[in-house]
XYZ file of C-alpha atoms in Angstrom:
146
model
C 100.571 90.467 104.331
C 100.631 89.962 100.586
C 102.563 92.503 98.492
C 103.218 93.114 94.814
C 104.727 95.878 92.689
C 103.026 96.992 89.484
C 104.777 99.279 87.005
C 102.377 101.672 85.325
C 103.689 103.257 82.140
C 101.203 106.125 82.125
C 97.869 107.412 83.422
C 96.002 104.985 81.150
C 97.772 102.036 82.804
C 96.895 103.449 86.228
C 93.267 103.728 85.196
C 93.342 100.164 83.830
C 94.596 98.878 87.208
C 91.614 100.635 88.783
C 89.232 99.074 86.261
C 90.497 95.584 87.106
C 90.081 96.280 90.830
C 86.587 97.667 90.247
C 85.550 94.482 88.491
C 86.874 92.175 91.207
C 86.481 93.836 94.611
C 83.595 92.852 96.855
C 81.400 94.743 99.308
C 83.403 95.789 102.348
C 86.656 96.278 100.408
C 88.699 99.258 101.555
C 91.470 100.830 99.471
C 93.902 103.059 101.337
C 95.656 105.214 98.752
C 98.879 107.059 99.463
C 101.281 109.005 97.285
C 102.377 112.517 96.429
C 100.251 114.993 94.505
C 100.039 113.854 90.901
C 100.982 110.250 91.634
C 97.691 108.882 90.266
C 95.365 108.365 93.236
C 92.346 109.988 91.603
C 93.141 108.390 88.249
C 93.094 104.989 89.965
C 89.705 105.752 91.551
C 88.352 106.871 88.170
C 89.280 103.444 86.808
C 87.842 101.748 89.884
C 84.518 103.476 89.290
C 84.562 102.553 85.616
C 85.198 98.909 86.497
C 82.247 99.037 88.905
C 79.954 100.354 86.187
C 79.696 103.937 87.482
C 79.024 106.371 84.665
C 79.285 109.592 86.719
C 82.299 111.826 86.310
C 84.743 111.052 89.104
C 86.653 113.970 90.617
C 88.665 114.091 93.792
C 86.515 115.181 96.746
C 89.245 117.483 98.071
C 86.730 120.076 99.272
C 83.625 117.937 99.826
C 85.710 115.235 101.624
C 83.344 112.411 100.565
C 81.653 111.591 97.260
C 79.148 108.753 97.228
C 78.188 106.870 94.077
C 75.330 104.413 94.419
C 74.332 103.630 90.823
C 76.579 100.629 90.234
C 76.908 96.971 91.183
C 78.071 98.245 94.623
C 78.199 101.699 96.181
C 81.523 103.524 95.938
C 82.572 105.873 98.729
C 85.441 108.096 97.563
C 87.134 110.056 100.336
C 89.948 112.598 100.193
C 91.623 113.514 103.478
C 94.207 115.924 102.012
C 92.951 119.051 103.785
C 92.349 117.412 107.158
C 94.527 116.737 110.164
C 94.205 113.416 112.033
C 91.923 114.875 114.736
C 89.513 116.191 112.088
C 89.585 112.801 110.373
C 88.738 111.076 113.673
C 85.731 113.371 114.107
C 84.257 112.078 110.818
C 83.956 108.521 112.188
C 84.838 107.069 108.795
C 84.746 103.517 110.109
C 80.980 103.699 109.613
C 81.672 103.435 105.854
C 83.766 100.270 105.965
C 81.580 98.685 108.628
C 78.346 99.505 106.784
C 76.831 101.082 109.899
C 74.995 104.046 108.363
C 75.427 103.282 104.685
C 75.126 100.249 102.471
C 78.311 98.206 102.496
C 80.299 98.983 99.367
C 83.830 99.803 98.281
C 85.660 102.564 100.145
C 88.563 104.351 98.439
C 90.460 106.802 100.643
C 93.009 109.235 99.191
C 95.674 110.531 101.610
C 94.930 107.556 103.868
C 98.044 108.211 105.948
C 95.897 110.748 107.844
C 93.748 107.938 109.295
C 94.479 107.062 112.892
C 92.005 104.141 112.947
C 92.396 101.523 110.241
C 89.967 98.825 109.180
C 90.858 95.259 110.134
C 91.318 94.285 106.468
C 92.323 96.588 103.635
C 94.332 96.998 100.478
C 97.009 99.650 100.676
C 98.142 101.105 97.369
C 101.186 103.338 97.522
C 101.608 105.244 94.267
C 104.906 106.831 93.348
C 106.098 108.576 90.237
C 109.557 108.254 88.784
C 110.348 110.435 85.747
C 112.209 107.557 84.108
C 110.197 104.482 85.120
C 106.788 106.161 85.316
C 104.242 105.347 87.974
C 104.727 102.467 90.353
C 101.994 100.936 92.505
C 102.995 98.991 95.594
C 99.910 96.964 96.494
C 99.698 95.389 99.946
C 96.810 93.322 101.247
C 96.561 93.671 105.020
C 94.517 91.288 107.130
C 94.661 91.898 110.852
C 93.056 89.595 113.384
């Protein structure tokens, strides 16, 4: 496991982190995003999309669960599991997104990823926290399981 801490002064810095990720991630990359409401998960995904060349407006799919964006260098699959319990998440068979079974392999960004009971074999976990004094903090962990 590789881990680093990034201090993010404001929402713009959070978006910039997403832009850099969007420029560098490859097909099959999975981002598992955790953090309280308002910690910057959607802001990060907005930057991710911008870095990938997506021009669509990016909003959290809290009610639609999944938003798919295909007009970019890679498809982006943006999921939000906030309203679901783990059994409902299991029923969605989300692994089909990161395995490229029914969709083109792209980048998968999952908000409220702690609701997943089945994890991909390799992923980047980004835990976002907000401190009123220090601002946002991103703990980025790269997980590679055999």
